[in-house]
CSV table of C-alpha atoms and ligand atoms in Angstrom, one decimal:
chain,number,residue,atom,x,y,z
A,65,MET,CA,101.7,142.1,7.2
A,66,ARG,CA,98.9,140.6,9.0
A,67,LEU,CA,96.0,140.0,6.8
A,68,ARG,CA,93.4,141.6,8.9
A,69,THR,CA,93.5,143.2,12.5
A,70,LYS,CA,90.2,144.8,12.7
A,71,TYR,CA,86.7,144.1,10.9
A,72,SER,CA,84.7,147.0,9.6
A,73,SER,CA,82.4,146.9,12.9
A,74,GLU,CA,85.5,147.1,15.2
A,75,ILE,CA,86.8,150.3,13.8
A,76,THR,CA,86.0,153.4,16.1
A,77,GLU,CA,87.2,157.0,16.7
A,78,ASN,CA,90.0,155.3,18.9
A,79,ASP,CA,91.3,154.3,15.7
A,80,TYR,CA,91.4,157.6,13.9
A,81,ASN,CA,95.1,158.3,12.6
A,82,LYS,CA,96.4,154.6,13.6
A,83,ASN,CA,97.3,151.6,11.3
A,84,VAL,CA,94.9,148.8,10.6
A,85,VAL,CA,94.6,145.9,8.3
A,86,VAL,CA,91.7,145.4,6.8
A,87,ALA,CA,90.7,142.5,4.4
A,88,GLY,CA,87.7,141.2,2.6
A,89,TRP,CA,86.2,141.7,-1.0
A,90,VAL,CA,86.5,144.4,-3.7
A,91,GLN,CA,82.7,145.7,-4.0
A,92,ASP,CA,83.5,148.4,-6.3
A,93,VAL,CA,86.0,150.5,-7.4
A,94,ARG,CA,85.8,154.4,-8.6
A,95,LYS,CA,88.2,156.4,-10.2
A,96,LEU,CA,87.6,160.3,-10.4
A,97,GLY,CA,91.0,161.4,-12.0
A,98,SER,CA,93.8,161.5,-9.3
A,99,ILE,CA,91.9,159.7,-6.7
A,100,SER,CA,90.4,156.4,-6.3
A,101,PHE,CA,87.6,154.9,-3.8
A,102,ILE,CA,87.3,151.3,-3.2
A,103,GLN,CA,84.7,149.7,-1.5
A,104,LEU,CA,85.7,146.8,0.8
A,105,ARG,CA,83.2,144.5,2.1
A,106,ASP,CA,84.0,142.4,5.0
A,107,ARG,CA,81.5,140.4,7.1
A,108,ASP,CA,80.3,143.4,8.9
A,109,GLY,CA,80.2,146.2,6.8
A,110,ILE,CA,81.6,148.3,3.9
A,111,ILE,CA,84.9,150.1,4.3
A,112,GLN,CA,86.1,153.0,1.8
A,113,VAL,CA,89.6,152.6,0.9
A,114,THR,CA,91.2,155.9,-0.8
A,115,ALA,CA,94.1,156.0,-2.4
A,116,LEU,CA,95.5,159.0,-3.5
A,117,LYS,CA,97.8,159.5,-7.0
A,118,LYS,CA,100.0,162.1,-5.3
A,119,GLU,CA,100.8,160.0,-2.3
A,120,ASN,CA,101.6,156.5,-4.1
A,121,PRO,CA,101.0,156.6,-7.9
A,122,GLU,CA,101.9,152.6,-8.3
A,123,MET,CA,99.3,151.9,-5.3
A,124,LEU,CA,96.6,153.9,-7.1
A,125,LYS,CA,97.5,151.4,-10.1
A,126,LYS,CA,97.1,148.7,-8.3
A,127,LEU,CA,94.0,149.1,-6.7
A,128,THR,CA,92.2,150.5,-9.4
A,129,GLY,CA,93.0,147.8,-11.7
A,130,VAL,CA,91.1,144.9,-9.1
A,131,PRO,CA,88.6,143.3,-10.4
A,132,ARG,CA,85.4,143.5,-8.6
A,133,GLU,CA,84.9,140.8,-5.8
A,134,SER,CA,88.6,139.9,-5.6
A,135,VAL,CA,90.3,139.4,-2.0
A,136,ILE,CA,92.3,141.9,-0.6
A,137,SER,CA,94.0,143.3,2.2
A,138,VAL,CA,94.9,146.9,3.0
A,139,GLU,CA,97.1,148.3,5.8
A,140,GLY,CA,96.6,152.0,5.9
A,141,VAL,CA,95.7,154.7,8.2
A,142,VAL,CA,92.3,155.3,9.2
A,143,LYS,CA,91.2,159.2,8.5
A,144,GLU,CA,87.6,160.8,9.8
A,145,ASN,CA,86.1,161.3,6.6
A,146,LYS,CA,82.4,162.6,7.2
A,147,GLU,CA,81.6,162.1,3.4
A,148,ALA,CA,82.4,158.3,3.5
A,149,LYS,CA,79.2,156.1,5.1
A,150,ALA,CA,80.8,155.1,7.6
A,151,GLY,CA,82.6,158.3,8.7
A,152,PHE,CA,86.1,157.0,8.2
A,153,GLU,CA,88.2,156.0,5.2
A,154,VAL,CA,91.5,153.9,4.9
A,155,ILE,CA,94.3,155.7,3.4
A,156,PRO,CA,96.3,152.5,2.1
A,157,ARG,CA,100.3,152.1,2.7
A,158,ASP,CA,100.2,148.5,1.8
A,159,VAL,CA,97.9,146.4,-0.5
A,160,LYS,CA,97.7,142.6,-0.5
A,161,ILE,CA,96.1,141.3,-4.1
A,162,ILE,CA,95.0,137.9,-2.1
A,163,ASN,CA,92.7,136.3,-4.8
A,164,SER,CA,91.8,138.1,-8.1
A,165,ALA,CA,88.1,137.2,-8.9
A,166,LYS,CA,87.5,136.0,-13.0
A,167,THR,CA,85.4,138.1,-14.9
A,168,PRO,CA,82.6,138.5,-15.7
A,169,LEU,CA,81.0,137.5,-12.2
A,170,PRO,CA,78.4,134.5,-12.6
A,171,ILE,CA,75.7,136.8,-10.8
A,172,GLY,CA,76.3,140.3,-9.6
A,173,VAL,CA,76.3,141.0,-5.7
A,174,VAL,CA,75.2,144.7,-5.8
A,175,ASP,CA,73.6,145.5,-8.9
A,176,LYS,CA,70.2,146.3,-8.6
A,177,VAL,CA,68.9,144.1,-11.4
A,178,ASP,CA,66.7,141.0,-9.9
A,179,THR,CA,68.9,137.6,-10.5
A,180,ASP,CA,66.2,134.9,-11.1
A,181,PHE,CA,66.2,132.4,-7.7
A,182,GLU,CA,67.4,129.3,-9.8
A,183,THR,CA,70.7,131.5,-11.0
A,184,ARG,CA,71.1,132.4,-7.6
A,185,LEU,CA,71.5,128.9,-6.0
A,186,ASN,CA,73.3,127.7,-9.0
A,187,HIS,CA,76.2,130.3,-7.6
A,188,ARG,CA,75.1,130.4,-3.8
A,189,PHE,CA,78.6,131.1,-2.7
A,190,MET,CA,78.1,134.4,-4.5
A,191,ASP,CA,74.2,134.9,-3.8
A,192,LEU,CA,75.6,134.7,0.1
A,193,ARG,CA,77.7,137.7,-0.4
A,194,LYS,CA,74.8,140.0,-0.4
A,195,PRO,CA,74.0,141.0,3.2
A,196,GLU,CA,69.8,140.3,2.6
A,197,ALA,CA,70.9,136.5,1.7
A,198,GLN,CA,73.4,136.1,4.4
A,199,ALA,CA,71.3,137.9,7.2
A,200,VAL,CA,69.0,135.0,6.8
A,201,PHE,CA,71.8,132.4,8.4
A,202,LYS,CA,72.2,135.2,11.0
A,203,LEU,CA,69.0,134.6,12.2
A,204,ARG,CA,69.4,130.9,11.9
A,205,HIS,CA,72.1,130.8,14.2
A,206,THR,CA,70.7,132.6,16.8
A,207,LEU,CA,67.5,130.4,16.5
A,208,LEU,CA,69.6,127.4,17.2
A,209,LYS,CA,71.4,129.1,20.1
A,210,ALA,CA,67.9,130.2,21.7
A,211,VAL,CA,66.7,126.3,21.5
A,212,ARG,CA,69.8,125.0,22.8
A,213,GLU,CA,69.7,127.5,25.5
A,214,GLU,CA,66.0,126.8,26.3
A,215,LEU,CA,66.1,123.2,25.9
A,216,VAL,CA,69.4,123.2,28.3
A,217,SER,CA,67.8,125.5,30.8
A,218,GLU,CA,64.7,123.1,31.1
A,219,GLY,CA,67.2,120.1,31.6
A,220,PHE,CA,67.3,118.4,28.4
A,221,VAL,CA,70.7,116.7,27.0
A,222,GLU,CA,71.5,116.9,23.3
A,223,ILE,CA,71.9,113.7,21.8
A,224,HIS,CA,72.4,112.6,18.0
A,225,THR,CA,70.9,109.6,16.5
A,226,PRO,CA,71.6,107.6,13.2
A,227,LYS,CA,70.6,109.0,9.9
A,228,ILE,CA,71.1,105.6,8.2
A,229,VAL,CA,68.4,103.2,9.4
A,230,ALA,CA,66.7,100.2,8.7
A,231,THR,CA,62.8,101.2,9.0
A,232,ALA,CA,60.3,104.2,8.3
A,233,THR,CA,59.0,106.1,11.1
A,234,GLU,CA,56.7,108.7,9.5
A,235,GLY,CA,55.1,106.2,7.0
A,236,GLY,CA,56.6,104.2,4.3
A,237,THR,CA,56.4,106.0,1.2
A,238,ASN,CA,58.8,108.9,1.3
A,239,LEU,CA,62.3,107.2,2.2
A,240,PHE,CA,65.6,107.5,0.2
A,241,PRO,CA,66.8,103.9,0.0
A,242,VAL,CA,70.6,103.8,0.2
A,243,GLN,CA,72.9,100.6,-0.2
A,244,TYR,CA,74.2,99.9,3.1
A,245,PHE,CA,76.8,96.8,2.0
A,246,GLU,CA,75.0,93.9,1.0
A,247,LYS,CA,71.7,95.4,3.0
A,248,LYS,CA,69.3,98.1,1.8
A,249,ALA,CA,68.7,100.8,4.1
A,250,PHE,CA,67.2,104.2,3.9
A,251,LEU,CA,68.0,107.9,5.3
A,252,ASN,CA,66.1,108.4,8.2
A,253,GLN,CA,63.3,110.4,8.0
A,254,SER,CA,62.7,111.9,11.9
A,255,PRO,CA,64.6,110.9,14.7
A,256,GLN,CA,61.1,109.8,16.2
A,257,LEU,CA,61.9,106.2,17.1
A,258,TYR,CA,65.4,106.7,18.4
A,259,LYS,CA,64.5,109.8,20.6
A,260,GLN,CA,61.8,107.6,22.0
A,261,MET,CA,63.9,104.9,22.8
A,262,MET,CA,66.1,107.4,24.7
A,263,MET,CA,62.8,107.4,27.2
A,264,ALA,CA,63.6,103.7,28.2
A,265,THR,CA,67.2,104.9,29.3
A,266,GLY,CA,66.8,107.2,32.3
A,267,LEU,CA,68.0,110.3,30.5
A,268,ASP,CA,64.3,111.7,30.6
A,269,ARG,CA,64.7,114.8,28.6
A,270,VAL,CA,66.5,114.6,25.3
A,271,PHE,CA,66.4,116.8,22.2
A,272,GLU,CA,68.4,116.6,18.8
A,273,VAL,CA,69.3,119.2,16.0
A,274,GLY,CA,70.3,117.2,12.8
A,275,PRO,CA,69.0,116.6,9.3
A,276,ALA,CA,65.8,114.5,8.3
A,277,PHE,CA,65.2,113.3,4.6
A,278,ARG,CA,62.0,113.0,3.0
A,279,ALA,CA,61.6,111.4,-0.5
A,280,GLU,CA,58.6,113.9,-1.0
A,281,GLU,CA,58.0,114.0,-5.1
A,282,HIS,CA,56.0,117.3,-4.8
A,283,ASP,CA,58.1,120.2,-5.4
A,284,THR,CA,56.5,123.3,-3.6
A,285,ILE,CA,57.6,126.6,-1.9
A,286,ARG,CA,57.6,124.7,1.5
A,287,HIS,CA,59.0,121.2,1.1
A,288,LEU,CA,62.2,120.4,1.1
A,289,ASN,CA,63.4,116.7,0.7
A,290,GLU,CA,66.3,117.3,3.1
A,291,PHE,CA,65.6,119.9,6.0
A,292,THR,CA,67.0,120.2,9.8
A,293,SER,CA,64.7,119.1,12.6
A,294,ILE,CA,64.9,120.2,16.1
A,295,ASP,CA,63.2,117.3,17.9
A,296,MET,CA,62.7,116.7,21.9
A,297,GLU,CA,61.6,113.9,24.0
A,298,MET,CA,60.4,113.9,27.5
A,299,ALA,CA,59.6,111.2,30.1
A,300,PHE,CA,57.1,111.3,32.3
A,301,ALA,CA,55.0,114.2,30.0
A,302,ASP,CA,52.0,114.4,28.5
A,303,GLU,CA,51.2,116.5,25.2
A,304,GLU,CA,50.6,119.8,27.3
A,305,ASP,CA,53.6,119.6,29.0
A,306,VAL,CA,55.6,119.6,25.9
A,307,MET,CA,53.4,122.2,24.4
A,308,LYS,CA,54.3,124.6,27.0
A,309,ILE,CA,57.9,124.1,26.5
A,310,LEU,CA,57.4,124.6,23.0
A,311,GLU,CA,55.6,128.0,23.7
A,312,LYS,CA,58.8,129.0,25.7
A,313,VAL,CA,61.2,127.8,22.8
A,314,ILE,CA,59.3,129.8,20.3
A,315,GLN,CA,59.3,133.3,22.7
A,316,LYS,CA,63.3,132.6,23.4
A,317,MET,CA,64.0,132.2,19.6
A,318,ILE,CA,62.3,135.4,18.5
A,319,SER,CA,63.1,137.4,21.6
A,320,MET,CA,67.0,136.4,21.1
A,321,VAL,CA,66.4,137.3,17.4
A,322,ASN,CA,65.3,140.6,18.4
A,323,ASN,CA,68.4,141.3,20.7
A,324,GLU,CA,71.0,139.8,18.9
A,325,ASN,CA,70.0,140.4,15.2
A,326,LYS,CA,68.9,144.0,14.8
A,327,LYS,CA,71.4,144.7,12.1
A,328,GLU,CA,70.2,141.8,10.4
A,329,LEU,CA,66.3,142.9,11.2
A,330,SER,CA,67.0,146.1,9.4
A,331,ILE,CA,68.5,144.5,6.3
A,332,LEU,CA,65.8,142.3,5.8
A,333,ASN,CA,63.1,145.1,6.7
A,334,ILE,CA,61.0,142.8,8.9
A,335,LYS,CA,59.7,143.3,12.9
A,336,ILE,CA,59.1,140.3,14.9
A,337,PRO,CA,57.2,140.9,18.1
A,338,VAL,CA,57.6,138.3,20.7
A,339,PRO,CA,54.3,136.4,20.7
A,340,GLU,CA,52.3,136.4,23.9
A,341,THR,CA,51.6,132.9,25.4
A,342,PRO,CA,49.6,130.7,26.2
A,343,PHE,CA,49.1,129.9,22.2
A,344,LYS,CA,45.4,129.3,21.3
A,345,ARG,CA,44.4,125.9,21.2
A,346,VAL,CA,41.6,124.9,18.9
A,347,ASN,CA,40.7,121.3,18.6
A,348,TYR,CA,40.5,119.4,15.1
A,349,SER,CA,36.4,119.5,15.1
A,350,GLU,CA,36.4,122.9,16.1
A,351,CYS,CA,38.4,123.5,13.2
A,352,VAL,CA,36.3,121.4,10.9
A,353,GLU,CA,33.1,124.1,11.8
A,354,LEU,CA,35.4,127.0,11.2
A,355,ILE,CA,36.4,125.4,7.7
A,356,LYS,CA,32.8,124.7,7.1
A,357,SER,CA,31.5,128.4,7.8
A,358,LYS,CA,33.4,129.5,5.1
A,359,ASN,CA,31.8,126.8,2.7
A,360,ILE,CA,35.1,125.1,2.0
A,361,GLY,CA,35.2,121.6,1.8
A,362,VAL,CA,36.4,119.5,4.6
A,363,THR,CA,35.9,115.8,4.9
A,364,ASP,CA,35.8,115.2,9.2
A,365,GLY,CA,38.5,112.7,9.7
A,366,GLU,CA,41.1,113.8,7.2
A,367,ASP,CA,44.1,115.8,7.3
A,368,PHE,CA,43.1,119.4,6.1
A,369,SER,CA,43.6,120.5,2.2
A,370,MET,CA,45.6,123.9,1.8
A,371,GLU,CA,42.2,125.8,0.9
A,372,ALA,CA,41.1,124.7,4.2
A,373,THR,CA,44.0,125.7,6.4
A,374,LYS,CA,43.9,129.0,4.6
A,375,ALA,CA,40.6,129.5,5.2
A,376,LEU,CA,41.4,128.3,9.1
A,377,ALA,CA,44.1,131.3,8.8
A,378,GLU,CA,41.7,134.0,8.2
A,379,GLU,CA,40.3,133.3,11.4
A,380,LEU,CA,43.1,132.1,13.5
A,381,LYS,CA,46.1,134.4,13.2
A,382,GLY,CA,49.5,133.9,14.1
A,383,PHE,CA,50.8,130.8,16.3
A,384,TYR,CA,47.8,128.5,17.1
A,385,PHE,CA,48.1,124.4,18.2
A,386,ILE,CA,45.5,122.4,16.3
A,387,THR,CA,44.8,119.5,18.9
A,388,SER,CA,42.8,116.5,19.5
A,389,TRP,CA,43.6,115.1,15.5
A,390,PRO,CA,42.0,112.0,14.2
A,391,THR,CA,43.9,108.8,15.3
A,392,LYS,CA,43.9,107.9,11.6
A,393,THR,CA,45.5,111.0,10.4
A,394,LYS,CA,48.3,110.5,12.4
A,395,PRO,CA,51.5,108.1,12.7
A,396,PHE,CA,51.0,104.8,14.5
A,397,TYR,CA,53.3,105.9,17.7
A,398,VAL,CA,50.6,108.7,18.8
A,399,GLN,CA,48.3,108.0,21.8
A,400,PRO,CA,44.8,107.7,21.3
A,401,PHE,CA,42.5,109.4,24.0
A,402,GLU,CA,41.9,106.6,26.2
A,403,ASN,CA,38.0,107.7,26.3
A,404,ASN,CA,37.5,108.3,22.7
A,405,PRO,CA,40.5,106.4,20.7
A,406,GLU,CA,39.2,108.1,17.5
A,407,ILE,CA,40.8,111.1,18.3
A,408,CYS,CA,44.3,111.2,19.5
A,409,ARG,CA,46.9,113.3,21.7
A,410,ALA,CA,48.8,114.9,18.8
A,411,PHE,CA,49.3,118.7,18.2
A,412,ASP,CA,50.3,121.0,15.4
A,413,LEU,CA,51.8,124.5,15.7
A,414,MET,CA,50.9,126.4,13.1
A,415,TYR,CA,51.7,130.3,12.1
A,416,ASP,CA,48.8,131.4,10.0
A,417,GLU,CA,48.1,128.4,7.1
A,418,LYS,CA,52.2,127.3,7.8
A,419,GLU,CA,52.6,124.1,9.8
A,420,VAL,CA,55.7,124.8,12.0
A,421,THR,CA,55.7,121.6,14.6
A,422,SER,CA,54.0,118.5,15.0
A,423,GLY,CA,54.2,116.8,18.5
A,424,ALA,CA,52.4,114.1,20.7
A,425,GLN,CA,51.7,112.2,23.6
A,426,ARG,CA,53.1,109.0,22.7
A,427,VAL,CA,52.1,105.0,23.2
A,428,HIS,CA,54.1,103.5,26.0
A,429,ASP,CA,52.3,100.4,26.3
A,430,ALA,CA,53.6,97.6,24.0
A,431,ASN,CA,50.8,95.6,23.2
A,432,LEU,CA,48.7,99.1,22.4
A,433,LEU,CA,52.1,99.9,20.1
A,434,LYS,CA,51.7,96.5,18.1
A,435,GLU,CA,48.0,97.1,17.7
A,436,ARG,CA,48.5,100.5,16.4
A,437,MET,CA,51.3,99.3,13.9
A,438,LYS,CA,49.1,96.6,12.4
A,439,ASP,CA,46.0,99.4,12.1
A,440,GLN,CA,48.4,101.2,10.1
A,441,GLY,CA,49.3,98.1,7.5
A,442,LEU,CA,52.9,97.7,9.5
A,443,SER,CA,54.5,94.5,10.8
A,444,PRO,CA,55.6,94.7,14.3
A,445,GLU,CA,58.4,92.3,13.1
A,446,ASN,CA,60.2,95.1,11.4
A,447,PHE,CA,60.4,97.1,14.5
A,448,ARG,CA,61.8,94.6,17.1
A,449,TYR,CA,64.6,97.0,17.8
A,450,TYR,CA,62.3,99.6,18.7
A,451,LEU,CA,59.3,97.6,20.4
A,452,GLU,CA,62.2,95.9,22.9
A,453,SER,CA,62.6,99.3,24.6
A,454,PHE,CA,58.9,99.4,25.7
A,455,GLU,CA,58.9,95.9,27.1
A,456,TYR,CA,61.0,96.5,30.1
A,457,GLY,CA,60.0,99.7,31.8
A,458,MET,CA,59.1,102.4,29.5
A,459,PRO,CA,57.7,105.7,30.9
A,460,PRO,CA,54.8,107.9,29.5
A,461,HIS,CA,56.3,110.6,27.2
A,462,ALA,CA,55.7,113.2,24.6
A,463,GLY,CA,57.8,115.3,22.3
A,464,TRP,CA,57.7,117.3,19.1
A,465,GLY,CA,59.7,118.1,15.9
A,466,LEU,CA,59.8,121.5,14.5
A,467,GLY,CA,61.4,122.3,11.2
A,468,VAL,CA,64.2,124.7,11.5
A,469,GLU,CA,63.9,126.2,7.5
A,470,ARG,CA,59.7,126.7,8.2
A,471,MET,CA,60.3,128.8,11.2
A,472,LEU,CA,62.9,130.7,9.5
A,473,THR,CA,60.8,131.2,6.5
A,474,ILE,CA,57.9,132.7,8.9
A,475,LEU,CA,60.2,134.9,10.7
A,476,THR,CA,61.8,136.3,7.5
A,477,ASN,CA,58.5,136.4,5.4
A,478,ALA,CA,60.7,134.7,3.0
A,479,LYS,CA,58.5,133.5,-0.6
A,480,ASN,CA,60.4,130.2,-0.5
A,481,ILE,CA,61.7,127.8,1.9
A,482,ARG,CA,64.8,127.6,-0.3
A,483,GLU,CA,65.8,130.9,0.9
A,484,CYS,CA,66.4,129.6,4.5
A,485,VAL,CA,68.7,126.5,3.8
A,486,LEU,CA,72.1,127.2,2.4
A,487,PHE,CA,72.3,124.4,-0.5
A,488,PRO,CA,68.7,123.5,-0.9
A,489,ARG,CA,67.8,119.8,-2.1
A,490,ASP,CA,64.5,119.4,-3.9
A,491,ARG,CA,63.0,117.4,-6.6
A,492,ARG,CA,65.1,118.9,-9.3
A,493,ARG,CA,68.1,119.6,-7.4
A,494,LEU,CA,71.5,117.9,-6.2
A,495,ILE,CA,74.0,120.5,-6.9
A,496,PRO,CA,75.4,122.7,-5.4
B,649,AMO,P1,56.6,115.6,10.9
B,649,AMO,O1,56.3,114.8,9.6
B,649,AMO,O2,54.9,116.7,11.0
B,649,AMO,O3,56.5,115.4,12.2
B,649,AMO,O4,57.5,117.1,10.8
B,649,AMO,C1,57.9,117.5,11.9
B,649,AMO,C2,58.2,119.1,11.1
B,649,AMO,O5,59.3,119.1,10.2
B,649,AMO,C3,59.0,119.9,9.3
B,649,AMO,N1,58.9,119.4,7.8
B,649,AMO,C4,59.7,119.7,6.6
B,649,AMO,N2,60.3,121.0,6.9
B,649,AMO,C5,60.6,121.1,5.4
B,649,AMO,N3,60.3,120.4,4.4
B,649,AMO,C6,59.8,119.0,4.6
B,649,AMO,N4,59.2,118.5,3.7
B,649,AMO,C7,59.7,118.7,6.3
B,649,AMO,N5,58.7,117.8,6.5
B,649,AMO,C8,58.3,118.1,7.8
B,649,AMO,C9,57.7,120.8,9.6
B,649,AMO,C10,56.9,119.8,10.6
B,649,AMO,O6,56.0,120.3,11.2
B,649,AMO,N6,58.1,112.5,14.3
B,649,AMO,C11,57.2,113.7,14.0
B,649,AMO,C12,57.5,114.8,15.1
B,649,AMO,C13,57.3,114.3,16.6
B,649,AMO,O7,55.8,114.0,16.6
B,649,AMO,O8,57.8,114.7,17.3
B,649,AMO,C14,57.8,114.6,12.8
B,649,AMO,O9,58.7,114.2,12.1
B,649,AMO,O10,58.4,122.1,10.6
């Protein structure tokens, strides 16, 4: 017997009175005298398997005794049944109990009781059997597909850069050290330096989807210590050029989710309209004025507090860019404005009060880059391998980095970013 010939979603009226083999997890068994109803769950939905004593008493006994969440495969005939949720049921001829589940279950899959989030994460494999937990990852899949499709159509080449590195990119304090034979190395915080080095190769447009590691001590509903970053870098471009591409990427993500994830959107009970472009662009100084007008404390020249960002979000709903940041709030690689070096060509893409992406036009002049490093207390000597690529023909370039989990949190209205990653890594969690 084959283990599966059809998913629940593939069974149609054409299969009525025909043989199929279906397989999955026993979600529920209900015995009503001489008849048993088994709810068999597969990736796409639920199939009712109806065992009748008069047809096969042994089979009825076998199925009724299967513990919930066991894996079984059922060969049987599809019968129309208006009372079954799917409009049909399968009358079993042969059943294989492939793998019996232990009892009791560590967490319920269909029970109405709310399991606390920590317990869900402790038993994540089982938590992900719930359609609403799984739906998030189907959206995630579509998001990544959309990014690839959009960037590839714009002529970008997908690359992979090392995750074990010798230097910090986003500031030195939040690095995870690793022992690299006799040397000290780090897990990369961002592909920043490597994607920029690609601009000196002539590849011109590159992107990477990969892990980024941040040893941030704070434990919040927005931060992970390991997240997935979508990074792009584009040569002969300025910040406005890459903002335009970002707008297209965001639109593509949302329209593709709307087209391909109708079922998941309904499971999660969410609607996501495709945002109109261009997104609003508000510069840093305008933001300071807005925040001040709400009587919230803000120091001109510094990054915004949570409270300040919330105040902004009251005025600026949905997606908007904050541009022209004070140079000292941004990393050394961001290009200061030529006529006013106190501010720089950096932008953040926000959604309400949440930051989704940051990006900038970069410094491409090696001497200025060294100056910028020194201004930030960094030693150019430690960045020789990076600086060298700026000394033999480096075009102007710009790019951005977008956190997949942040984007997914926004789309799904998740209360906690950990809902959007399979196995979160945070201050206290290293397993599973
Ligand atoms: P930045 O540090 O702002 O910029 O990160 C880019 C985007 O990554 C996401 N992100 C995170 N997501 C979850 N947990 C975290 N701890 C976390 N930290 C960051 C956010 C953020 O907007 N090299 C630059 C990008 C560039 O200029 O190209 C960078 O890493 O969505």
